[in-house]
Amino acid sequence: MEIRTFAEAERAELRELFGRAGQGAPSASLWGHQESEAAVYLYPYMDVQPDSLFVAVVDGALVGYLAGCLDSSTFPTESERMEEAIRNYRLFFRPKAAAFFAGGMVDIAWAALRREPTAGDFDDARWPAHLHINVAPLARGTGAADRLMNRWFDRLRETGSPGCYLQTLAENTRAVRFFERMGFAKHGPTRLVPGLRHHGNRVHQQTMVWGA
């Protein structure tokens, strides 16, 4: 297995991996339109932070990736990327996506009545970097995720970053355990993720932090 920086020639292959990585996780399917989901969670890292985008390669094929950002204040927020995707892909005119966002508005109202916090962007100078990581199902248990994370930690140390955060789902206990094993700690309360369901149940955002 090789861990290396993403190459522009791999754009199409990485886009294909994005579509199948994370299968089985609560967040594997969001609003049902992969291209706009990639526009939020993958393409900006290819375009803006390619030096912090790492891939795991086995026999010449991509089996996992880690999309990182060293300074989140210089990167469009998830909310901004989401708003742009909604406009560019006319998601309110796509039935599955429209149902997702309508359900999200219902969840926000429900949470407000219960005084429950909802998921949102994270901004704390102690942890300026952030990441997303995905590994193909067949590569789980091979060490791909560990090696991608260790390469990212090397990048953080090389650049003098004080810390990093990520956001996962509290219900994805496998992911939470993995990040804890890699040195991340839970930070703050869990927050309702509007619109998202797993096995018909609401799910909650868990922020986790790591310090160099």
GROMACS .gro file of N, CA and C in nm, residues 18-122:
model
  315
   18PHE      N    1  -1.524   0.834  -0.413
   18PHE     CA    2  -1.613   0.911  -0.325
   18PHE      C    3  -1.753   0.850  -0.325
   19GLY      N    4  -1.798   0.803  -0.441
   19GLY     CA    5  -1.933   0.749  -0.453
   19GLY      C    6  -1.954   0.617  -0.381
   20ARG      N    7  -1.847   0.540  -0.361
   20ARG     CA    8  -1.865   0.410  -0.297
   20ARG      C    9  -1.800   0.398  -0.161
   21ALA      N   10  -1.710   0.488  -0.128
   21ALA     CA   11  -1.648   0.484   0.005
   21ALA      C   12  -1.750   0.524   0.111
   22GLY      N   13  -1.733   0.474   0.228
   22GLY     CA   14  -1.824   0.508   0.337
   22GLY      C   15  -1.953   0.429   0.336
   23GLN      N   16  -1.966   0.332   0.245
   23GLN     CA   17  -2.088   0.252   0.240
   23GLN      C   18  -2.110   0.181   0.373
   24GLY      N   19  -2.233   0.184   0.418
   24GLY     CA   20  -2.267   0.122   0.545
   24GLY      C   21  -2.265   0.217   0.663
   25ALA      N   22  -2.201   0.334   0.646
   25ALA     CA   23  -2.198   0.433   0.754
   25ALA      C   24  -2.328   0.513   0.755
   26PRO      N   25  -2.367   0.569   0.869
   26PRO     CA   26  -2.490   0.648   0.875
   26PRO      C   27  -2.493   0.764   0.777
   27SER      N   28  -2.376   0.818   0.742
   27SER     CA   29  -2.370   0.934   0.652
   27SER      C   30  -2.341   0.895   0.508
   28ALA      N   31  -2.353   0.764   0.475
   28ALA     CA   32  -2.319   0.719   0.340
   28ALA      C   33  -2.407   0.784   0.235
   29SER      N   34  -2.533   0.806   0.267
   29SER     CA   35  -2.626   0.870   0.174
   29SER      C   36  -2.682   0.994   0.240
   30LEU      N   37  -2.663   1.110   0.176
   30LEU     CA   38  -2.712   1.234   0.233
   30LEU      C   39  -2.843   1.273   0.164
   31TRP      N   40  -2.836   1.360   0.064
   31TRP     CA   41  -2.961   1.402  -0.001
   31TRP      C   42  -2.982   1.333  -0.136
   32GLY      N   43  -2.903   1.229  -0.165
   32GLY     CA   44  -2.932   1.145  -0.280
   32GLY      C   45  -2.889   1.197  -0.414
   33HIS      N   46  -2.793   1.292  -0.415
   33HIS     CA   47  -2.742   1.343  -0.542
   33HIS      C   48  -2.590   1.354  -0.529
   34GLN      N   49  -2.522   1.249  -0.572
   34GLN     CA   50  -2.379   1.237  -0.545
   34GLN      C   51  -2.295   1.351  -0.601
   35GLU      N   52  -2.329   1.401  -0.717
   35GLU     CA   53  -2.245   1.505  -0.777
   35GLU      C   54  -2.245   1.631  -0.691
   36SER      N   55  -2.361   1.670  -0.640
   36SER     CA   56  -2.364   1.788  -0.555
   36SER      C   57  -2.301   1.760  -0.419
   37GLU      N   58  -2.311   1.637  -0.371
   37GLU     CA   59  -2.245   1.601  -0.246
   37GLU      C   60  -2.093   1.609  -0.263
   38ALA      N   61  -2.044   1.564  -0.379
   38ALA     CA   62  -1.900   1.575  -0.408
   38ALA      C   63  -1.858   1.722  -0.417
   39ALA      N   64  -1.947   1.807  -0.467
   39ALA     CA   65  -1.917   1.950  -0.477
   39ALA      C   66  -1.902   2.014  -0.339
   40VAL      N   67  -1.960   1.952  -0.238
   40VAL     CA   68  -1.949   2.003  -0.101
   40VAL      C   69  -1.829   1.941  -0.029
   41TYR      N   70  -1.814   1.809  -0.042
   41TYR     CA   71  -1.720   1.736   0.044
   41TYR      C   72  -1.594   1.686  -0.025
   42LEU      N   73  -1.580   1.706  -0.155
   42LEU     CA   74  -1.460   1.657  -0.223
   42LEU      C   75  -1.396   1.761  -0.315
   43TYR      N   76  -1.471   1.815  -0.410
   43TYR     CA   77  -1.411   1.903  -0.511
   43TYR      C   78  -1.336   2.023  -0.453
   44PRO      N   79  -1.387   2.089  -0.348
   44PRO     CA   80  -1.312   2.204  -0.296
   44PRO      C   81  -1.173   2.166  -0.247
   45TYR      N   82  -1.157   2.046  -0.196
   45TYR     CA   83  -1.026   2.002  -0.148
   45TYR      C   84  -0.933   1.974  -0.266
   46MET      N   85  -0.986   1.922  -0.375
   46MET     CA   86  -0.907   1.903  -0.496
   46MET      C   87  -0.859   2.038  -0.550
   47ASP      N   88  -0.947   2.137  -0.546
   47ASP     CA   89  -0.919   2.265  -0.610
   47ASP      C   90  -0.839   2.361  -0.523
   48VAL      N   91  -0.868   2.361  -0.392
   48VAL     CA   92  -0.810   2.462  -0.303
   48VAL      C   93  -0.696   2.408  -0.218
   49GLN      N   94  -0.705   2.281  -0.177
   49GLN     CA   95  -0.606   2.224  -0.087
   49GLN      C   96  -0.549   2.092  -0.140
   50PRO      N   97  -0.505   2.084  -0.265
   50PRO     CA   98  -0.457   1.955  -0.319
   50PRO      C   99  -0.335   1.902  -0.246
   51ASP      N  100  -0.254   1.991  -0.185
   51ASP     CA  101  -0.136   1.945  -0.112
   51ASP      C  102  -0.170   1.878   0.020
   52SER      N  103  -0.295   1.892   0.063
   52SER     CA  104  -0.341   1.829   0.186
   52SER      C  105  -0.446   1.722   0.158
   53LEU      N  106  -0.446   1.674   0.036
   53LEU     CA  107  -0.538   1.566  -0.004
   53LEU      C  108  -0.453   1.443  -0.034
   54PHE      N  109  -0.470   1.341   0.049
   54PHE     CA  110  -0.388   1.221   0.040
   54PHE      C  111  -0.471   1.100  -0.002
   55VAL      N  112  -0.408   1.011  -0.077
   55VAL     CA  113  -0.478   0.892  -0.125
   55VAL      C  114  -0.401   0.767  -0.083
   56ALA      N  115  -0.476   0.659  -0.062
   56ALA     CA  116  -0.419   0.527  -0.037
   56ALA      C  117  -0.434   0.447  -0.165
   57VAL      N  118  -0.324   0.387  -0.210
   57VAL     CA  119  -0.321   0.318  -0.339
   57VAL      C  120  -0.275   0.174  -0.318
   58VAL      N  121  -0.350   0.079  -0.375
   58VAL     CA  122  -0.313  -0.062  -0.371
   58VAL      C  123  -0.321  -0.115  -0.514
   59ASP      N  124  -0.212  -0.173  -0.563
   59ASP     CA  125  -0.206  -0.228  -0.699
   59ASP      C  126  -0.251  -0.125  -0.802
   60GLY      N  127  -0.214   0.001  -0.781
   60GLY     CA  128  -0.244   0.106  -0.876
   60GLY      C  129  -0.383   0.165  -0.866
   61ALA      N  130  -0.464   0.115  -0.773
   61ALA     CA  131  -0.602   0.164  -0.760
   61ALA      C  132  -0.621   0.239  -0.629
   62LEU      N  133  -0.700   0.346  -0.632
   62LEU     CA  134  -0.730   0.422  -0.510
   62LEU      C  135  -0.828   0.343  -0.424
   63VAL      N  136  -0.795   0.330  -0.296
   63VAL     CA  137  -0.883   0.258  -0.204
   63VAL      C  138  -0.926   0.344  -0.086
   64GLY      N  139  -0.871   0.464  -0.075
   64GLY     CA  140  -0.909   0.553   0.033
   64GLY      C  141  -0.850   0.691   0.012
   65TYR      N  142  -0.904   0.788   0.083
   65TYR     CA  143  -0.851   0.925   0.073
   65TYR      C  144  -0.876   1.000   0.202
   66LEU      N  145  -0.793   1.100   0.224
   66LEU     CA  146  -0.812   1.195   0.334
   66LEU      C  147  -0.803   1.335   0.275
   67ALA      N  148  -0.910   1.410   0.288
   67ALA     CA  149  -0.916   1.547   0.240
   67ALA      C  150  -0.897   1.640   0.359
   68GLY      N  151  -0.784   1.711   0.362
   68GLY     CA  152  -0.755   1.797   0.475
   68GLY      C  153  -0.749   1.944   0.438
   69CYS      N  154  -0.762   2.027   0.539
   69CYS     CA  155  -0.748   2.172   0.523
   69CYS      C  156  -0.669   2.222   0.644
   70LEU      N  157  -0.560   2.292   0.619
   70LEU     CA  158  -0.474   2.338   0.727
   70LEU      C  159  -0.532   2.456   0.805
   71ASP      N  160  -0.605   2.543   0.737
   71ASP     CA  161  -0.661   2.662   0.801
   71ASP      C  162  -0.804   2.681   0.755
   72SER      N  163  -0.897   2.637   0.836
   72SER     CA  164  -1.038   2.641   0.798
   72SER      C  165  -1.090   2.781   0.774
   73SER      N  166  -1.024   2.883   0.833
   73SER     CA  167  -1.070   3.020   0.814
   73SER      C  168  -1.048   3.069   0.671
   74THR      N  169  -0.961   3.001   0.596
   74THR     CA  170  -0.934   3.040   0.457
   74THR      C  171  -1.013   2.956   0.358
   75PHE      N  172  -1.098   2.868   0.408
   75PHE     CA  173  -1.170   2.771   0.325
   75PHE      C  174  -1.319   2.798   0.337
   76PRO      N  175  -1.395   2.783   0.229
   76PRO     CA  176  -1.540   2.802   0.241
   76PRO      C  177  -1.598   2.708   0.347
   77THR      N  178  -1.687   2.760   0.431
   77THR     CA  179  -1.748   2.676   0.534
   77THR      C  180  -1.839   2.572   0.469
   78GLU      N  181  -1.872   2.471   0.547
   78GLU     CA  182  -1.964   2.369   0.496
   78GLU      C  183  -2.098   2.432   0.459
   79SER      N  184  -2.145   2.527   0.539
   79SER     CA  185  -2.272   2.594   0.510
   79SER      C  186  -2.265   2.669   0.377
   80GLU      N  187  -2.154   2.738   0.353
   80GLU     CA  188  -2.138   2.811   0.227
   80GLU      C  189  -2.131   2.715   0.109
   81ARG      N  190  -2.058   2.605   0.125
   81ARG     CA  191  -2.049   2.506   0.017
   81ARG      C  192  -2.184   2.443  -0.010
   82MET      N  193  -2.260   2.419   0.096
   82MET     CA  194  -2.393   2.360   0.082
   82MET      C  195  -2.486   2.456   0.008
   83GLU      N  196  -2.484   2.582   0.046
   83GLU     CA  197  -2.569   2.681  -0.019
   83GLU      C  198  -2.537   2.692  -0.168
   84GLU      N  199  -2.408   2.689  -0.201
   84GLU     CA  200  -2.368   2.697  -0.341
   84GLU      C  201  -2.414   2.574  -0.419
   85ALA      N  202  -2.404   2.457  -0.357
   85ALA     CA  203  -2.449   2.334  -0.423
   85ALA      C  204  -2.599   2.336  -0.446
   86ILE      N  205  -2.673   2.386  -0.350
   86ILE     CA  206  -2.819   2.394  -0.364
   86ILE      C  207  -2.856   2.481  -0.484
   87ARG      N  208  -2.784   2.594  -0.499
   87ARG     CA  209  -2.811   2.682  -0.612
   87ARG      C  210  -2.766   2.620  -0.744
   88ASN      N  211  -2.642   2.573  -0.748
   88ASN     CA  212  -2.585   2.528  -0.875
   88ASN      C  213  -2.652   2.404  -0.930
   89TYR      N  214  -2.697   2.317  -0.842
   89TYR     CA  215  -2.758   2.191  -0.886
   89TYR      C  216  -2.910   2.192  -0.873
   90ARG      N  217  -2.965   2.309  -0.837
   90ARG     CA  218  -3.111   2.325  -0.828
   90ARG      C  219  -3.174   2.211  -0.748
   91LEU      N  220  -3.119   2.192  -0.628
   91LEU     CA  221  -3.156   2.074  -0.550
   91LEU      C  222  -3.300   2.077  -0.501
   92PHE      N  223  -3.356   2.196  -0.487
   92PHE     CA  224  -3.495   2.201  -0.443
   92PHE      C  225  -3.591   2.152  -0.551
   93PHE      N  226  -3.539   2.136  -0.675
   93PHE     CA  227  -3.622   2.083  -0.783
   93PHE      C  228  -3.598   1.934  -0.807
   94ARG      N  229  -3.514   1.874  -0.723
   94ARG     CA  230  -3.489   1.730  -0.731
   94ARG      C  231  -3.563   1.665  -0.615
   95PRO      N  232  -3.658   1.574  -0.644
   95PRO     CA  233  -3.749   1.523  -0.540
   95PRO      C  234  -3.679   1.469  -0.415
   96LYS      N  235  -3.577   1.385  -0.432
   96LYS     CA  236  -3.513   1.326  -0.314
   96LYS      C  237  -3.441   1.432  -0.232
   97ALA      N  238  -3.369   1.520  -0.301
   97ALA     CA  239  -3.298   1.627  -0.230
   97ALA      C  240  -3.396   1.722  -0.163
   98ALA      N  241  -3.503   1.757  -0.235
   98ALA     CA  242  -3.602   1.848  -0.178
   98ALA      C  243  -3.665   1.789  -0.053
   99ALA      N  244  -3.690   1.657  -0.055
   99ALA     CA  245  -3.747   1.592   0.063
   99ALA      C  246  -3.649   1.596   0.180
  100PHE      N  247  -3.520   1.580   0.149
  100PHE     CA  248  -3.418   1.585   0.255
  100PHE      C  249  -3.417   1.723   0.320
  101PHE      N  250  -3.413   1.829   0.239
  101PHE     CA  251  -3.404   1.963   0.295
  101PHE      C  252  -3.534   2.006   0.362
  102ALA      N  253  -3.647   1.958   0.312
  102ALA     CA  254  -3.774   1.987   0.379
  102ALA      C  255  -3.777   1.919   0.516
  103GLY      N  256  -3.729   1.795   0.520
  103GLY     CA  257  -3.720   1.727   0.648
  103GLY      C  258  -3.626   1.798   0.743
  104GLY      N  259  -3.519   1.857   0.687
  104GLY     CA  260  -3.426   1.932   0.769
  104GLY      C  261  -3.492   2.053   0.834
  105MET      N  262  -3.577   2.121   0.760
  105MET     CA  263  -3.646   2.238   0.817
  105MET      C  264  -3.742   2.195   0.928
  106VAL      N  265  -3.806   2.079   0.909
  106VAL     CA  266  -3.893   2.026   1.015
  106VAL      C  267  -3.810   1.993   1.139
  107ASP      N  268  -3.694   1.932   1.118
  107ASP     CA  269  -3.607   1.897   1.231
  107ASP      C  270  -3.558   2.021   1.305
  108ILE      N  271  -3.527   2.127   1.232
  108ILE     CA  272  -3.481   2.251   1.296
  108ILE      C  273  -3.591   2.308   1.385
  109ALA      N  274  -3.715   2.306   1.334
  109ALA     CA  275  -3.827   2.356   1.413
  109ALA      C  276  -3.850   2.268   1.536
  110TRP      N  277  -3.840   2.136   1.516
  110TRP     CA  278  -3.858   2.041   1.626
  110TRP      C  279  -3.751   2.062   1.733
  111ALA      N  280  -3.626   2.082   1.688
  111ALA     CA  281  -3.516   2.103   1.781
  111ALA      C  282  -3.533   2.235   1.858
  112ALA      N  283  -3.583   2.337   1.788
  112ALA     CA  284  -3.603   2.466   1.854
  112ALA      C  285  -3.705   2.454   1.967
  113LEU      N  286  -3.810   2.378   1.944
  113LEU     CA  287  -3.912   2.358   2.047
  113LEU      C  288  -3.854   2.286   2.168
  114ARG      N  289  -3.761   2.194   2.143
  114ARG     CA  290  -3.701   2.116   2.250
  114ARG      C  291  -3.574   2.182   2.306
  115ARG      N  292  -3.538   2.299   2.251
  115ARG     CA  293  -3.416   2.370   2.289
  115ARG      C  294  -3.293   2.281   2.269
  116GLU      N  295  -3.295   2.206   2.162
  116GLU     CA  296  -3.184   2.116   2.129
  116GLU      C  297  -3.096   2.181   2.023
  117PRO      N  298  -2.964   2.183   2.042
  117PRO     CA  299  -2.875   2.244   1.942
  117PRO      C  300  -2.871   2.162   1.813
  118THR      N  301  -2.853   2.230   1.701
  118THR     CA  302  -2.843   2.162   1.573
  118THR      C  303  -2.702   2.176   1.517
  119ALA      N  304  -2.667   2.086   1.425
  119ALA     CA  305  -2.533   2.080   1.368
  119ALA      C  306  -2.499   2.211   1.297
  120GLY      N  307  -2.371   2.245   1.298
  120GLY     CA  308  -2.328   2.367   1.232
  120GLY      C  309  -2.177   2.371   1.215
  121ASP      N  310  -2.128   2.480   1.162
  121ASP     CA  311  -1.986   2.497   1.139
  121ASP      C  312  -1.913   2.513   1.273
  122PHE      N  313  -1.785   2.478   1.272
  122PHE     CA  314  -1.702   2.485   1.392
  122PHE      C  315  -1.592   2.587   1.368
   0.00000   0.00000   0.00000
